[in-house]
Short mmCIF file of C-alpha atoms in Angstrom, two decimals:
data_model
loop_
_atom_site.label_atom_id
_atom_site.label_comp_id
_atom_site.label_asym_id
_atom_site.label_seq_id
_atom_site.Cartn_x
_atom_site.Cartn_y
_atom_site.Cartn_z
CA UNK T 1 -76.22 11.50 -10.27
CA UNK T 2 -73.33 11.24 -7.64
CA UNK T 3 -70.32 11.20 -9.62
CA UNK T 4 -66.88 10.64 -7.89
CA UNK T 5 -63.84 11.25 -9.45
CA UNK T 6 -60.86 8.95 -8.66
CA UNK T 7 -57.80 10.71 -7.97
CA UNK T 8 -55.13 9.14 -10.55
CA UNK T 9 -52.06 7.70 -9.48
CA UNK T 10 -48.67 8.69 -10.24
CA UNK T 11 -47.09 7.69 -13.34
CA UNK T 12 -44.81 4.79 -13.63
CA UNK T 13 -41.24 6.59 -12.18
CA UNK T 14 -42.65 9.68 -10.42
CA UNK T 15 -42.78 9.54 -6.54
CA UNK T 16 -44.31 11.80 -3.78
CA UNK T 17 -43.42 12.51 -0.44
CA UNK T 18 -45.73 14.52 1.81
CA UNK T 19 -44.03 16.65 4.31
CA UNK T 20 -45.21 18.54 7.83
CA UNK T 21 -43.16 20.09 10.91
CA UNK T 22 -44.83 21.94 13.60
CA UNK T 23 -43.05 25.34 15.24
CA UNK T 24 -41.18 23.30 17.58
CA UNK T 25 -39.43 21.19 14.90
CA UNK T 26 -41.54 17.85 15.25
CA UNK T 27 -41.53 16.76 11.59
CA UNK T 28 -43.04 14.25 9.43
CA UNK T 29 -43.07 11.94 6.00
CA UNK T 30 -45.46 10.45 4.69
CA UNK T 31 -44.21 8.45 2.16
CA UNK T 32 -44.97 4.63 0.91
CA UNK T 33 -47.85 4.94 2.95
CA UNK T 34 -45.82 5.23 6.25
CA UNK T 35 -45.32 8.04 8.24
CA UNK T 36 -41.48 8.43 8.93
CA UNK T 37 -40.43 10.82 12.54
CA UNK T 38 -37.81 13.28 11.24
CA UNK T 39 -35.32 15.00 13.45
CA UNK T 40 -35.88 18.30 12.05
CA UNK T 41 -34.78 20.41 14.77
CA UNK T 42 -32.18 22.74 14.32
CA UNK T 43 -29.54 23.78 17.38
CA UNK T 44 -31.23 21.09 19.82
CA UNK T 45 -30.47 17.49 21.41
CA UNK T 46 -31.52 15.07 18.81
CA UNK T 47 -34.94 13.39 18.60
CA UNK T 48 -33.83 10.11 17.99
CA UNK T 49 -35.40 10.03 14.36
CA UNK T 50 -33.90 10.38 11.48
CA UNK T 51 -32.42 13.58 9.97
CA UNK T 52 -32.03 14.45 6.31
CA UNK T 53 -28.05 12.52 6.13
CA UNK T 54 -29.76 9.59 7.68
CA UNK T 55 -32.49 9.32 4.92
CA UNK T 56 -30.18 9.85 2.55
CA UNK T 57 -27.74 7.07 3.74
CA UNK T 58 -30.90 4.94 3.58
CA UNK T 59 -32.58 5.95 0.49
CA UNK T 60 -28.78 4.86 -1.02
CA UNK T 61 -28.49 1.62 0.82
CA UNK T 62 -32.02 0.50 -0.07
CA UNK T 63 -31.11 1.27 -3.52
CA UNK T 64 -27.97 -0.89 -3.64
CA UNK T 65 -30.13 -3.71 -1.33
CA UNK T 66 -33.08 -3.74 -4.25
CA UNK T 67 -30.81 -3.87 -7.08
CA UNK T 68 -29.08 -6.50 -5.50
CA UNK T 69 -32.65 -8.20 -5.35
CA UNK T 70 -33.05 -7.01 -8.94
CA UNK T 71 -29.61 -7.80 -10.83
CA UNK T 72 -29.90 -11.10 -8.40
CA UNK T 73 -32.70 -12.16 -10.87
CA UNK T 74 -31.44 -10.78 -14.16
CA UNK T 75 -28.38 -12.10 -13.52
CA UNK T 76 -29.69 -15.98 -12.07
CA UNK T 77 -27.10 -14.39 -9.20
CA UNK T 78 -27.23 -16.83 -5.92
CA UNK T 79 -26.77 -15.39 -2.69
CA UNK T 80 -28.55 -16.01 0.99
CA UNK T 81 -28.32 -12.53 2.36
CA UNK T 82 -26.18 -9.33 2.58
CA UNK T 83 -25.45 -7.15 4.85
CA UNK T 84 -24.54 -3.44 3.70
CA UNK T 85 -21.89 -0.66 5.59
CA UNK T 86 -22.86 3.11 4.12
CA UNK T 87 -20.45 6.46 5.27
CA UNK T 88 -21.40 9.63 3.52
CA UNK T 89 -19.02 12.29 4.24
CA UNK T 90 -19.82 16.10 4.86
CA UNK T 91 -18.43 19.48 4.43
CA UNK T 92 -19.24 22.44 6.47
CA UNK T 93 -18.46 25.35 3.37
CA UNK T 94 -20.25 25.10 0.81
CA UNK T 95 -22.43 22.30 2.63
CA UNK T 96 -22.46 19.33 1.02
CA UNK T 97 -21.58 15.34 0.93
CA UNK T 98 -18.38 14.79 -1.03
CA UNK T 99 -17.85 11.51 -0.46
CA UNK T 100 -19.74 8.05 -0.09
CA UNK T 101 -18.39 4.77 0.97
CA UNK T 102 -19.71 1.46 0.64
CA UNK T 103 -19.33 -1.67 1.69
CA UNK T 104 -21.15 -5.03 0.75
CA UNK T 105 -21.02 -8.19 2.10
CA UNK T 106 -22.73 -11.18 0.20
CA UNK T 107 -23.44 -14.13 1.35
CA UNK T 108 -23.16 -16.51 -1.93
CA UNK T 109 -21.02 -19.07 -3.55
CA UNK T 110 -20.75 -17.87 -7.60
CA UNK T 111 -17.73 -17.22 -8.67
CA UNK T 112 -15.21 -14.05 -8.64
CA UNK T 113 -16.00 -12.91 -11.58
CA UNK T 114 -19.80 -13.45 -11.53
CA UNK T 115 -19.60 -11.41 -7.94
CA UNK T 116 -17.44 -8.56 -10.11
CA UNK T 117 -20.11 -8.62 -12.46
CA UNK T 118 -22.63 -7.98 -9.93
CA UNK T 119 -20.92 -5.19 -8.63
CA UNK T 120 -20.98 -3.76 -11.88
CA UNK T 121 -24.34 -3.94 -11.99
CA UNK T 122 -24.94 -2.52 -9.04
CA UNK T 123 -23.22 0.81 -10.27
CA UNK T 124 -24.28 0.69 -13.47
CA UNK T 125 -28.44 0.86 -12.74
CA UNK T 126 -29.17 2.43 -9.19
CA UNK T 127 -30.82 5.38 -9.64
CA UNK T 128 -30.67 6.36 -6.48
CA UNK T 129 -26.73 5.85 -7.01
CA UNK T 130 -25.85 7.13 -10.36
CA UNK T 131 -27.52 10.75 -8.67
CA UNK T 132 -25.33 10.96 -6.37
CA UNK T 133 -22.84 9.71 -7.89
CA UNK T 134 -23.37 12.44 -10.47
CA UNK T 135 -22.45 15.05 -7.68
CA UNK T 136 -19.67 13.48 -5.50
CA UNK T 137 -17.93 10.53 -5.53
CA UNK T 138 -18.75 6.95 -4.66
CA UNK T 139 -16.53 4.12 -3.69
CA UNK T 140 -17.07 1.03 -2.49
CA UNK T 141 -16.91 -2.46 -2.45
CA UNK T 142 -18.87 -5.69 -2.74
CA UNK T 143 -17.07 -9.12 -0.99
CA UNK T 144 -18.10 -12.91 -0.48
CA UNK T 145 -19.29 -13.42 3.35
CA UNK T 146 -18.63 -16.83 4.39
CA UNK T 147 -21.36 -17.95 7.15
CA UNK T 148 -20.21 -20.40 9.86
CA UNK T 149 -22.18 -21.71 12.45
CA UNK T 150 -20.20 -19.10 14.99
CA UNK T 151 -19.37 -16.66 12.91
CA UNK T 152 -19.42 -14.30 9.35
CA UNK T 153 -16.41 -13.42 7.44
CA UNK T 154 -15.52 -11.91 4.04
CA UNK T 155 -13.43 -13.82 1.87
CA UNK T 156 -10.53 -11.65 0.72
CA UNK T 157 -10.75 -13.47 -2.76
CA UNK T 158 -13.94 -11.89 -3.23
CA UNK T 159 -12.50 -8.28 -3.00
CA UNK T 160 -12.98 -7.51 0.90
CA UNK T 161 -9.98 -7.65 2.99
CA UNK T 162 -11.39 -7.73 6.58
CA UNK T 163 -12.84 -10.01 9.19
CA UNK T 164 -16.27 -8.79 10.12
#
């Protein structure tokens, strides 16, 4: 009897990323069944790909840009799109980020408060987030983007103060 064992998947919150790099610093993820370049070089011209501040930058913004997705449903929040501005900020000694800004730009029509309380959802239940958050700090804000047929702008009203 041929019996075949099927390897179990991970539980409900865990995640795995699979890792290589050859000797001359080629590197790769394999993770959400893509494989991901990674600059991974150390004291040469970039690759091109990403390096470790780049994935984190981007495992933060995809967190804000699927809870907006998720508190967009919870809440019955209306919006057309969003665009998203990250900046984490490094020290040299001891290395690490001590700072990220953010900067959201919604395209929707609910009200200022409704937009506040998105915001505050948005902080409240990233996990990505609250982790870093936990370990340096995290400022940002979330604004109303007005599209025109020429143009996008954030309505101060909504908390943003600049043309985009």
């Amino acid at each position: 009897m041929d019996e075949t064992r099927e390897t179990p998947s991970p539980a409900p919150g865990a995640y795995h990323v699979h890792g290589s790099v050859s000797a001359g610093g080629e590197a790769e993820l394999d993770l959400a069944a893509r494989r991901v370049g990674v600059d991974a070089r150390w004291g040469e011209v970039a690759t091109g790909d990403p390096g470790p501040a780049d994935l984190l930058g981007g495992a933060f913004s995809a967190c804000m840009l699927k809870n907006l997705a998720r508190a967009g449903s919870l809440l019955a929040f209306e919006y057309d799109g969003a665009e998203l501005d990250v900046t984490l900020h490094r020290q040299d000694t001891p290395p690490r980020f001590t700072h990220i800004e953010y900067t959201m730009r919604i395209a929707t029509e609910e009200s200022d408060r409704r937009l506040e309380l998105l915001h505050t959802n948005l902080r409240k239940y990233g996990t990505v987030f609250n982790t870093l958050a936990a370990v340096c700090e995290v400022t940002g804000t979330v604004s109303r983007m007005t599209v025109t047929a020429s143009s996008a702008t954030t309505d101060p009203a909504g908390g943003g103060a600049a043309t985009d």
